[in-house]
Coordinates of C-alpha atoms in Angstrom, one line a residue:
Chain C
M1 CA 34.6 12.6 75.3
A2 CA 33.1 14.0 72.2
G3 CA 31.5 17.5 72.8
L4 CA 28.0 16.8 73.0
L5 CA 26.1 20.0 73.6
L6 CA 23.3 19.8 76.4
S7 CA 21.3 22.6 78.0
P8 CA 21.6 23.2 81.7
T9 CA 17.9 21.9 82.4
E10 CA 18.7 18.5 80.7
K11 CA 21.9 18.2 82.6
N12 CA 19.7 19.1 85.8
F13 CA 17.4 16.4 85.0
I14 CA 20.0 13.8 84.5
L15 CA 21.8 14.9 87.7
Q16 CA 18.6 14.5 89.6
G17 CA 17.9 11.1 87.9
V18 CA 21.4 9.9 89.2
Q19 CA 20.4 11.2 92.6
D20 CA 17.1 9.3 92.6
D21 CA 19.0 6.2 91.4
F22 CA 16.5 6.2 88.3
R23 CA 18.1 7.0 85.0
S24 CA 16.6 8.6 81.8
D25 CA 16.1 5.1 80.5
G26 CA 15.1 3.3 83.8
R27 CA 18.3 1.9 84.7
S28 CA 19.8 2.2 88.4
N29 CA 23.1 3.4 88.8
I30 CA 24.8 0.2 88.5
D31 CA 22.9 -1.2 85.6
Y32 CA 24.5 -2.0 82.2
R33 CA 22.7 -1.7 78.9
P34 CA 22.2 -5.0 77.0
M35 CA 25.3 -5.9 74.9
E36 CA 25.7 -8.3 71.8
L37 CA 28.8 -10.2 71.2
E38 CA 30.1 -12.1 68.4
T39 CA 33.6 -13.7 68.3
D40 CA 35.5 -14.9 65.2
V41 CA 34.2 -12.3 62.8
V42 CA 37.3 -11.5 61.1
S43 CA 38.5 -14.7 59.1
H44 CA 42.3 -13.6 58.7
A45 CA 42.9 -12.6 62.2
S46 CA 43.9 -15.2 64.9
G47 CA 41.0 -14.0 66.9
S48 CA 38.7 -11.5 66.8
A49 CA 35.5 -10.2 68.5
R50 CA 32.8 -7.5 67.9
L51 CA 31.0 -6.0 70.7
R52 CA 28.1 -3.7 70.5
L53 CA 26.6 -2.0 73.6
A54 CA 23.9 0.3 72.7
N55 CA 25.5 2.4 70.1
T56 CA 29.1 1.8 70.9
D57 CA 30.3 -0.4 68.3
I58 CA 33.8 -2.1 69.0
L59 CA 35.7 -4.5 66.6
V60 CA 38.9 -6.2 67.9
G61 CA 41.3 -8.4 66.1
V62 CA 44.2 -10.3 67.5
K63 CA 47.4 -11.0 65.1
T64 CA 50.2 -13.1 66.2
E65 CA 54.0 -12.8 65.4
I66 CA 57.1 -14.3 66.5
D67 CA 59.4 -11.8 68.3
T68 CA 62.3 -11.9 70.6
P69 CA 61.6 -11.3 74.4
N70 CA 62.9 -8.3 76.2
P71 CA 66.5 -9.2 77.7
D72 CA 64.9 -8.3 81.3
K73 CA 62.1 -10.8 80.9
P74 CA 63.3 -13.7 78.9
G75 CA 60.6 -16.1 79.9
L76 CA 57.5 -13.6 78.9
G77 CA 55.7 -13.0 75.8
K78 CA 54.6 -9.4 74.6
L79 CA 51.2 -7.8 74.0
E80 CA 50.7 -4.6 72.3
F81 CA 47.4 -2.6 71.8
F82 CA 46.5 -0.3 69.2
V83 CA 43.4 1.6 69.2
D84 CA 41.8 3.3 66.0
C85 CA 39.0 5.7 66.0
S86 CA 37.0 5.4 62.9
A87 CA 35.8 8.8 61.5
N88 CA 32.6 7.0 61.0
A89 CA 32.0 7.0 64.7
T90 CA 32.0 10.9 65.2
P91 CA 33.0 13.7 62.8
E92 CA 35.7 14.8 65.6
F93 CA 37.8 11.6 64.8
E94 CA 38.5 12.8 61.4
G95 CA 42.3 13.2 60.5
R96 CA 44.1 13.1 64.0
G97 CA 41.2 14.1 66.0
G98 CA 40.6 10.8 67.6
E99 CA 44.4 10.1 68.5
Q100 CA 44.4 11.6 71.9
L101 CA 41.3 9.3 73.0
A102 CA 42.8 6.3 71.1
N103 CA 46.3 6.8 73.0
S104 CA 44.6 7.1 76.4
I105 CA 42.5 3.9 75.8
S106 CA 45.7 2.1 74.6
N107 CA 47.6 3.0 77.5
M108 CA 44.9 2.3 79.9
M109 CA 44.7 -1.2 78.5
Q110 CA 48.4 -1.6 78.5
R111 CA 48.4 -0.8 82.2
A112 CA 45.7 -2.9 83.1
Y113 CA 47.2 -6.0 81.4
H114 CA 50.7 -5.3 82.6
S115 CA 50.3 -7.0 85.8
S116 CA 51.2 -10.9 86.0
Q117 CA 48.0 -11.5 87.9
A118 CA 46.0 -10.1 85.3
F119 CA 47.5 -11.7 82.1
D120 CA 49.9 -14.5 82.4
L121 CA 52.3 -13.8 79.6
K122 CA 54.5 -16.7 80.1
Q123 CA 51.7 -18.8 78.2
L124 CA 53.1 -16.6 75.2
C125 CA 56.7 -18.0 75.6
I126 CA 58.3 -20.4 73.2
F127 CA 61.9 -20.4 74.0
E128 CA 62.9 -18.8 77.0
G129 CA 65.3 -15.8 76.1
K130 CA 65.1 -16.4 72.4
Q131 CA 61.5 -16.6 71.2
C132 CA 58.2 -15.7 72.2
W133 CA 54.6 -14.7 70.7
K134 CA 53.8 -11.1 70.4
L135 CA 50.0 -10.2 70.1
Y136 CA 49.2 -7.1 68.3
I137 CA 45.6 -6.2 69.6
D138 CA 44.0 -4.0 67.3
I139 CA 40.9 -2.2 68.5
L140 CA 38.7 -0.5 66.1
I141 CA 36.1 2.0 67.4
L142 CA 33.1 2.1 64.9
E143 CA 30.8 3.8 66.8
C144 CA 30.5 6.0 69.9
G145 CA 27.6 5.6 72.2
G146 CA 29.4 6.2 75.5
N147 CA 31.4 4.1 78.0
L148 CA 33.9 3.1 75.3
C149 CA 36.6 1.8 78.1
D150 CA 34.2 -1.0 79.3
A151 CA 33.4 -2.1 75.9
V152 CA 36.9 -2.0 74.5
S153 CA 38.1 -4.2 77.5
L154 CA 35.2 -6.6 77.2
A155 CA 35.7 -6.9 73.4
V156 CA 39.6 -7.6 73.9
K157 CA 39.0 -10.2 76.5
A158 CA 36.4 -11.8 74.3
A159 CA 38.9 -11.7 71.2
L160 CA 41.7 -13.1 73.2
F161 CA 39.5 -16.1 74.6
N162 CA 39.0 -16.7 70.7
T163 CA 42.8 -16.5 69.8
R164 CA 44.2 -19.7 68.6
I165 CA 48.2 -19.8 68.8
P166 CA 49.8 -22.3 66.3
F167 CA 51.6 -25.3 68.0
V168 CA 55.5 -25.5 67.2
K169 CA 56.0 -28.6 65.3
A170 CA 59.7 -28.7 65.3
A171 CA 62.5 -26.4 65.9
L172 CA 65.8 -26.2 64.5
M173 CA 68.9 -24.9 66.4
D174 CA 71.5 -23.4 63.9
G175 CA 74.0 -21.7 66.2
G176 CA 72.3 -18.8 67.8
N177 CA 69.3 -18.8 65.4
I178 CA 66.3 -20.9 66.0
D179 CA 64.2 -22.0 63.1
L180 CA 60.5 -22.9 64.0
Q181 CA 58.2 -25.0 62.1
L182 CA 54.7 -24.1 62.9
S183 CA 51.8 -26.4 62.5
D184 CA 49.8 -25.5 59.2
D185 CA 46.6 -27.0 60.4
P186 CA 44.3 -24.0 61.9
Y187 CA 42.9 -26.6 64.4
D188 CA 46.1 -27.9 65.8
S189 CA 46.4 -25.0 68.1
K190 CA 46.3 -23.7 71.6
L191 CA 44.0 -21.5 73.2
L192 CA 45.0 -18.7 75.6
N193 CA 44.1 -18.8 79.3
V194 CA 42.4 -15.5 79.6
G195 CA 40.2 -16.1 82.7
S196 CA 42.1 -13.7 84.6
A197 CA 42.5 -10.8 82.0
P198 CA 41.3 -7.6 83.4
L199 CA 38.3 -5.6 82.6
L200 CA 37.9 -2.0 82.8
V201 CA 34.9 -0.3 84.6
T202 CA 34.3 3.3 83.9
L203 CA 32.6 5.0 86.8
C204 CA 31.2 8.7 86.0
K205 CA 31.0 10.9 88.7
I206 CA 27.6 12.6 88.4
G207 CA 26.7 14.8 91.3
D208 CA 28.1 13.1 94.2
K209 CA 27.2 9.3 93.1
C210 CA 29.0 7.3 90.6
V211 CA 27.2 5.4 87.8
V212 CA 28.5 2.7 85.5
D213 CA 27.8 2.3 81.7
P214 CA 27.3 6.0 81.2
S215 CA 25.3 7.1 77.9
A216 CA 26.9 9.8 75.9
E217 CA 24.7 12.3 77.5
E218 CA 25.5 11.4 81.0
E219 CA 29.3 11.4 80.0
S220 CA 28.9 15.0 79.2
C221 CA 27.2 15.7 82.5
S222 CA 30.2 14.6 84.7
V223 CA 33.4 16.3 85.2
I224 CA 35.3 13.4 86.2
S225 CA 35.2 9.8 85.5
L226 CA 37.3 6.9 87.1
V227 CA 38.4 3.9 85.2
V228 CA 39.0 1.2 87.5
G229 CA 40.6 -2.0 85.9
T230 CA 40.1 -5.3 87.6
T231 CA 41.6 -8.8 87.1
G232 CA 39.1 -11.4 86.1
N233 CA 38.2 -14.8 87.5
S234 CA 39.0 -17.9 85.6
K235 CA 36.1 -19.6 87.1
F236 CA 33.7 -18.0 85.0
Y237 CA 35.5 -19.0 81.7
C238 CA 35.7 -22.9 82.2
S239 CA 33.1 -25.7 82.7
Q240 CA 31.6 -26.0 86.2
E241 CA 34.0 -29.3 87.0
E242 CA 37.1 -27.5 86.1
A243 CA 36.0 -24.5 88.1
K244 CA 35.7 -26.6 91.1
K245 CA 39.3 -27.4 90.9
L246 CA 40.4 -23.7 90.7
P247 CA 41.5 -22.0 93.7
N248 CA 39.2 -19.1 94.9
V249 CA 40.6 -16.0 93.7
E250 CA 39.4 -12.3 94.8
S251 CA 39.3 -9.9 91.8
K252 CA 42.0 -7.4 92.2
C253 CA 42.4 -3.9 91.3
S254 CA 45.2 -3.7 88.6
T255 CA 45.0 -0.1 87.5
I256 CA 43.1 3.2 88.1
G257 CA 42.8 6.1 85.8
M258 CA 40.8 9.4 85.7
N259 CA 39.4 11.4 83.0
G260 CA 38.2 14.9 83.0
A261 CA 39.0 18.1 84.9
G262 CA 37.2 17.3 88.3
S263 CA 38.5 15.9 91.5
V264 CA 37.5 13.3 93.8
A265 CA 37.7 12.9 97.6
P266 CA 39.5 10.1 99.1
K267 CA 36.3 8.5 100.6
T268 CA 34.6 8.7 97.0
L269 CA 37.6 7.0 95.4
K270 CA 37.6 4.3 97.9
D271 CA 33.7 3.8 97.4
A272 CA 34.3 4.0 93.6
I273 CA 36.9 1.4 93.6
Q274 CA 34.7 -1.0 95.5
Q275 CA 31.7 -0.2 93.1
G276 CA 34.1 -0.9 90.2
L277 CA 35.0 -4.3 91.8
E278 CA 31.5 -5.4 92.2
A279 CA 30.5 -4.3 88.7
A280 CA 33.4 -5.8 87.1
K281 CA 32.7 -9.3 88.8
S282 CA 29.1 -9.2 87.3
L283 CA 30.5 -8.1 83.9
D284 CA 33.2 -10.9 84.1
K285 CA 30.5 -13.4 84.7
A286 CA 28.1 -12.5 82.0
L287 CA 31.0 -12.4 79.5
G288 CA 32.1 -16.0 80.6
Q289 CA 28.7 -17.2 80.3
A290 CA 28.3 -15.8 77.0
L291 CA 31.5 -16.9 75.5
L292 CA 31.1 -20.4 76.7
R293 CA 27.7 -20.6 75.1
E294 CA 29.1 -19.4 71.9
R295 CA 31.8 -22.0 72.0
Q296 CA 29.3 -24.6 72.7
E297 CA 27.4 -23.7 69.6
N298 CA 30.4 -23.9 67.2
I299 CA 32.1 -26.9 68.8
S300 CA 33.9 -28.0 65.6
F301 CA 33.5 -24.9 63.2
K302 CA 31.7 -21.8 62.9
K303 CA 28.3 -22.3 60.9
H304 CA 27.5 -18.9 60.4
S305 CA 29.1 -15.3 60.7
Y306 CA 26.6 -12.7 61.6
G307 CA 28.7 -9.7 61.6
F308 CA 27.6 -6.6 60.3
L309 CA 24.6 -7.8 58.2
K310 CA 21.3 -9.2 59.0
Chain L
M1 CA 23.7 -5.2 95.2
T2 CA 24.9 -6.2 92.0
G3 CA 24.1 -4.5 88.7
H4 CA 22.4 -6.3 85.9
V5 CA 24.3 -7.1 83.0
S6 CA 23.2 -9.1 79.9
I7 CA 25.5 -10.2 77.0
R8 CA 23.9 -11.7 74.2
L9 CA 25.2 -13.5 71.1
A10 CA 24.9 -12.4 67.8
S11 CA 23.2 -15.8 66.7
E12 CA 20.6 -14.8 69.4
R13 CA 19.7 -11.7 67.5
V14 CA 16.1 -10.7 67.6
N15 CA 14.5 -9.7 64.1
H16 CA 12.4 -6.7 64.9
C17 CA 10.2 -7.1 62.1
V18 CA 6.6 -6.7 62.8
A19 CA 5.3 -6.2 59.3
T20 CA 1.7 -8.0 59.0
M21 CA 1.5 -7.4 55.3
N22 CA 2.2 -10.6 53.3
E23 CA 4.8 -9.3 51.4
P24 CA 6.9 -6.2 52.7
P25 CA 7.4 -3.5 50.2
R26 CA 10.4 -4.0 47.6
F27 CA 13.4 -2.3 48.9
Y28 CA 15.8 -0.5 46.6
T29 CA 19.3 0.1 47.3
P30 CA 21.6 2.9 45.5
G31 CA 22.7 2.2 42.2
E32 CA 19.9 -0.4 41.8
V33 CA 18.1 -0.2 38.3
I34 CA 14.3 0.5 39.0
T35 CA 13.4 0.5 35.3
G36 CA 15.0 0.4 31.8
M37 CA 12.1 2.0 30.3
Q38 CA 12.3 5.7 29.1
D39 CA 8.7 6.8 29.6
F40 CA 9.0 7.4 33.2
M41 CA 9.4 10.6 34.9
R42 CA 12.7 11.0 37.2
G43 CA 11.7 11.8 40.9
H44 CA 13.4 12.5 44.1
G45 CA 16.0 9.8 45.1
T46 CA 16.5 8.7 41.6
Y47 CA 18.9 9.2 38.5
T48 CA 19.3 8.2 34.9
E49 CA 22.4 6.3 33.9
D50 CA 22.9 4.2 30.8
D51 CA 19.1 4.8 29.7
C52 CA 18.1 3.3 32.9
L53 CA 16.3 4.8 36.0
K54 CA 18.3 4.0 39.2
A55 CA 17.9 4.6 42.6
S56 CA 20.2 6.9 44.5
V57 CA 19.2 6.2 48.0
A58 CA 18.1 3.3 49.9
G59 CA 14.3 3.0 50.3
V60 CA 10.8 2.1 48.9
M61 CA 9.6 3.3 45.5
E62 CA 6.6 5.6 45.2
K63 CA 5.0 6.0 41.8
V64 CA 2.6 8.7 41.0
N65 CA 1.3 8.1 37.5
K66 CA 4.5 8.3 35.3
L67 CA 6.7 9.7 38.2
I68 CA 9.0 7.5 40.1
C69 CA 10.4 8.7 43.5
I70 CA 12.3 6.5 45.8
R71 CA 11.6 7.6 49.6
P72 CA 14.6 6.9 51.8
L73 CA 14.3 5.1 55.1
K74 CA 16.8 7.0 56.8
S75 CA 17.4 10.7 55.7
R76 CA 18.1 14.1 57.1
Y77 CA 15.1 16.1 57.8
V78 CA 13.5 17.8 54.9
G79 CA 11.4 20.8 56.2
E80 CA 8.2 21.9 55.1
I81 CA 6.6 25.4 56.1
G82 CA 4.1 24.8 59.2
D83 CA 6.0 21.7 60.8
V84 CA 6.7 21.5 64.2
V85 CA 10.4 21.0 65.1
V86 CA 12.6 20.4 68.0
G87 CA 16.2 21.9 67.8
R88 CA 19.2 22.8 69.6
V89 CA 20.7 26.2 69.7
L90 CA 24.2 25.8 68.3
E91 CA 25.4 29.5 68.1
V92 CA 24.2 33.0 68.8
Q93 CA 24.8 35.2 65.9
Q94 CA 24.0 38.8 64.8
R95 CA 20.2 39.1 65.2
R96 CA 19.7 35.4 65.0
W97 CA 20.3 31.8 66.5
K98 CA 21.7 28.8 64.4
V99 CA 19.8 26.0 65.3
E100 CA 20.5 22.3 64.8
T101 CA 17.3 20.4 63.7
N102 CA 18.7 17.1 62.0
S103 CA 18.4 19.0 58.3
R104 CA 21.3 19.1 55.9
L105 CA 21.9 22.7 56.9
D106 CA 21.6 24.3 60.2
S107 CA 18.3 26.3 60.7
V108 CA 18.0 29.9 61.7
L109 CA 15.8 31.7 64.4
Q110 CA 15.8 35.4 63.7
L111 CA 15.5 37.5 66.5
S112 CA 12.6 39.2 64.9
S113 CA 10.4 36.1 65.1
V114 CA 10.7 35.1 68.6
N115 CA 8.3 36.1 71.3
L116 CA 10.3 37.4 74.3
P117 CA 9.5 35.8 77.8
G118 CA 6.4 37.3 79.4
G119 CA 4.8 38.3 76.1
E120 CA 6.6 41.7 76.2
L121 CA 7.0 43.4 73.0
R122 CA 10.4 43.9 71.6
R123 CA 12.1 47.1 70.6
R124 CA 14.4 47.0 68.0
S125 CA 17.3 48.3 69.9
A126 CA 21.0 47.4 70.1
E127 CA 20.2 46.7 73.9
D128 CA 17.9 43.6 73.1
E129 CA 20.5 42.3 70.7
Q130 CA 23.0 42.1 73.4
M131 CA 20.3 40.3 75.6
M132 CA 19.9 37.6 73.2
R133 CA 22.2 35.2 75.0
K134 CA 20.0 35.6 78.1
H135 CA 16.9 34.4 76.3
L136 CA 18.6 31.6 74.4
Q137 CA 22.0 30.3 74.8
E138 CA 24.1 27.7 73.2
G139 CA 22.9 24.1 74.2
D140 CA 19.5 25.2 74.7
L141 CA 16.6 23.1 73.3
I142 CA 13.7 24.8 71.7
S143 CA 10.4 23.9 70.1
A144 CA 9.5 25.9 67.0
E145 CA 7.7 26.0 63.8
V146 CA 9.2 26.2 60.3
Q147 CA 8.3 29.7 58.8
S148 CA 10.0 29.5 55.4
V149 CA 12.2 27.5 53.6
F150 CA 15.2 29.1 51.9
S151 CA 16.4 28.4 48.5
D152 CA 19.2 26.2 49.5
G153 CA 17.0 24.1 51.7
S154 CA 17.9 25.4 55.1
L155 CA 15.0 26.6 57.1
S156 CA 13.9 29.5 59.1
L157 CA 12.1 28.8 62.3
H158 CA 9.7 31.1 64.5
T159 CA 8.6 30.6 68.0
R160 CA 5.6 33.5 67.6
S161 CA 3.3 31.5 70.0
L162 CA 2.9 30.5 73.6
K163 CA 3.3 26.8 72.8
Y164 CA 6.7 27.4 71.2
G165 CA 10.0 28.3 72.9
K166 CA 12.6 27.1 75.3
L167 CA 12.2 23.5 76.7
T168 CA 12.9 23.0 80.3
Q169 CA 13.3 19.7 82.1
G170 CA 13.0 16.3 80.3
T171 CA 14.7 14.2 78.0
L172 CA 15.3 14.1 74.1
V173 CA 14.9 11.0 72.0
K174 CA 16.3 11.1 68.3
V175 CA 14.5 9.0 65.7
Y176 CA 14.3 9.0 61.9
P177 CA 12.1 11.8 60.7
S178 CA 10.7 9.3 58.2
L179 CA 9.0 7.5 61.0
I180 CA 7.3 10.7 62.2
K181 CA 3.6 10.6 61.1
R182 CA 2.4 14.0 60.0
R183 CA -0.5 15.1 62.4
K184 CA -2.7 18.2 63.1
N185 CA -1.0 18.5 66.5
H186 CA 2.3 17.6 67.4
F187 CA 1.9 18.5 71.1
H188 CA 0.4 16.0 73.3
N189 CA -0.6 15.5 76.9
L190 CA -0.7 11.7 77.1
P191 CA -3.1 10.4 79.6
C192 CA -0.2 8.8 81.5
G193 CA 0.9 12.0 82.7
V194 CA 3.7 12.8 80.4
A195 CA 3.7 15.9 77.9
I196 CA 5.6 15.0 74.5
I197 CA 6.5 17.2 71.7
I198 CA 6.9 15.0 68.5
G199 CA 9.1 17.0 66.2
N200 CA 8.6 16.4 62.6
N201 CA 12.4 16.6 62.3
G202 CA 12.6 13.2 64.4
Y203 CA 13.4 14.7 67.8
I204 CA 10.8 13.8 70.4
W205 CA 10.8 15.6 73.5
I206 CA 9.5 14.0 76.8
S207 CA 8.8 16.0 79.8
P208 CA 6.7 16.0 82.9
Q209 CA 3.2 17.5 82.3
N210 CA 3.3 21.1 83.5
H211 CA 0.3 21.7 85.7
E212 CA 0.5 25.4 86.1
G213 CA 0.6 25.9 82.5
V214 CA 3.2 27.5 80.1
M215 CA 2.8 31.2 81.4
E216 CA 3.9 30.2 84.7
E217 CA 7.1 28.9 83.4
Q218 CA 8.0 31.9 81.4
K219 CA 7.6 34.3 84.3
D220 CA 10.1 32.5 86.6
D221 CA 12.5 30.6 84.3
D222 CA 15.1 29.9 87.1
T223 CA 12.5 28.3 89.6
V224 CA 11.1 25.8 86.9
D225 CA 14.8 24.8 85.9
Q226 CA 15.5 23.8 89.5
Q227 CA 12.6 22.1 90.3
S228 CA 12.9 18.3 90.9
V229 CA 10.7 15.8 88.9
S230 CA 8.9 13.3 91.2
R231 CA 10.2 9.7 91.0
S232 CA 6.7 8.6 89.4
D233 CA 7.0 11.1 86.6
R234 CA 10.4 10.0 85.9
E235 CA 9.3 6.5 85.7
T236 CA 6.7 7.2 83.3
M237 CA 8.9 9.3 81.2
A238 CA 11.5 6.7 81.1
R239 CA 8.9 4.0 80.1
V240 CA 7.7 6.3 77.2
K241 CA 11.3 6.8 76.4
N242 CA 11.9 3.0 76.1
C243 CA 8.5 2.6 74.3
I244 CA 9.6 4.9 71.6
A245 CA 13.0 3.1 71.3
A246 CA 10.9 -0.1 70.9
L247 CA 8.8 1.1 68.4
V248 CA 11.7 2.6 66.5
A249 CA 13.6 -0.5 66.5
S250 CA 10.5 -2.3 64.6
K251 CA 10.3 0.9 62.3
M252 CA 6.9 1.7 63.3
M253 CA 5.3 4.9 62.6
L254 CA 5.1 7.3 65.6
D255 CA 2.2 9.4 66.5
D256 CA 0.3 9.8 70.0
T257 CA -1.8 6.8 69.5
S258 CA 1.0 4.3 68.6
I259 CA 3.2 5.6 71.6
M260 CA 0.2 5.5 74.0
F261 CA -0.7 2.0 72.7
A262 CA 3.0 0.9 73.2
Y263 CA 2.8 2.6 76.7
E264 CA -0.2 0.5 77.6
E265 CA 1.2 -2.7 76.4
S266 CA 4.4 -2.0 78.4
L267 CA 2.5 -1.9 81.6
K268 CA 2.6 -5.7 82.2
Y269 CA 6.3 -5.2 82.5
D270 CA 6.7 -3.9 85.8
S271 CA 10.3 -2.8 85.8
V272 CA 11.1 -0.1 83.3
K273 CA 14.7 -1.2 82.5
D274 CA 13.1 -4.8 81.3
L275 CA 11.9 -2.8 78.3
L276 CA 15.4 -2.4 77.1
D277 CA 15.8 -6.3 76.4
P278 CA 15.3 -6.7 72.6
E279 CA 12.7 -9.6 73.2
T280 CA 10.5 -7.2 75.1
M281 CA 10.8 -4.6 72.7
L282 CA 9.6 -6.8 70.0
D283 CA 6.8 -7.9 72.1
I284 CA 5.8 -4.4 72.8
S285 CA 5.7 -3.3 69.0
F286 CA 4.0 -6.6 68.1
L287 CA 1.1 -6.0 70.5
T288 CA 1.0 -2.4 69.3
Q289 CA 0.7 -3.2 65.7
H290 CA -1.8 -5.4 66.4
R291 CA -4.0 -3.1 68.3
I292 CA -3.4 -0.6 65.4
N293 CA -4.5 -3.1 62.9
N294 CA -7.8 -4.0 64.9
I295 CA -8.5 -0.2 64.9
M296 CA -8.0 0.3 61.0
E297 CA -10.3 -2.7 60.5
E298 CA -13.1 -1.1 62.6

């Protein structure tokens, strides 16, 4: 990440804090900083969310478009991720500076959502082999305060939870072409089933321990960080009665990525994945609760958008 | 063993305002007309356009007789001679170090204005110019005093006293320079067992109290670097750090008294990580403000 300069003694202090399981702001190695979430912040997007984790600020917008499915996957829709690093975040992002980071994050997200157990692309199908929905997920990084991957994945899941896809009213077959008529009413729309959408957990290896949710200072102390993508649990995203009907699913690891120059021993890797799964579970639960609470608040329509003001 | 995760909604956002005055001061935004009258003088943070005096920064108005200034809430540090600053060495150059001090321009620390470790007198030779990196290298944090201000506003620092110099173990907290209260002394050994340096430039250094004194440290730099900080010291430091963050969120002035009050108020929360919660932060700054008001009345 961004080149933050630290003195050797400061690094030593952080390292020993991690060893002691007591970080410089009092968190233990598996604690997250408090986050703030708001969905439906961009009025002209199908779904949007803004997540703030300490100083990291992420805005996600989802745009829907009709597309033809890939010939080899006729029944599936499409997802496309695009990450934009705003130069407001750090001066290094100016020009093409943030491109590499943006590409690595969007590739990571693409890989994490690739699995059919992570996100069911069938729900984006309109006519098998002919037409499907394509979701453009635009991620804007407004401020960097460490732990970008986790924040991005949480914000994307929240935005997808908020996404409304219009119902198809009628379809006209004209030879090979299909003419769709979409419903004009914004509330005549379906919500996506995103319960199992993956979350990314970054585990930063500092010394020989791994920490979740590293601050920017901690990130610059570690030589390698592991990103573990795990599938979510739909139970956290529906009411309790519905949750009882759902089968029990264990979250699975859908992708692993590594950032940095260092290396990890096989045992550390295994432990880290386990730790990532644990962390993702509590993240998933907290996100589900927050999203359901927000939906409860604005049952019919959104009263107030807080956004960036207040 | 599951981690602590809390996600709150924007609608549950906490308002950190703890102002006890009936009416908070009028806040001007850039471009806002302050006055249309001609007989005022244009001070810092203002400009004239269309025969009106307008604010060029976001902040509050200060009026001295006919001079109108706007003091910005957030700004870069504007140095004054004698200020204590905490800065980070960015570059080692010919006979000087470039130091980042949160000002508009990087400050310089001349080789001629440092005391070498051990109080040794410096000989002006090519050798000691080559030894500069041994003394302070890129990334090192230092505490220093502003020696002079150049015409372009950049600062020249000096560390010609035993209390200034390289900082070893601890954490740095960055706050707005406008929140730092100017005091006679900016080096404090808090009664809770933590030493803090409140830099005028908004950089606050928190470190465990050094029992042996500074002299020891300079003799043997390497051993101090490797020394581990005890768990209780670490906890107190984290608590002080979170208390400062709480005070900053409520835009309260920082000095040793307010930090110590906040620390004492925070003791009712057992776990240090609880202090990261916005409600707790507000509670602490509210109680601190209350205690400060009580003192002012007495």
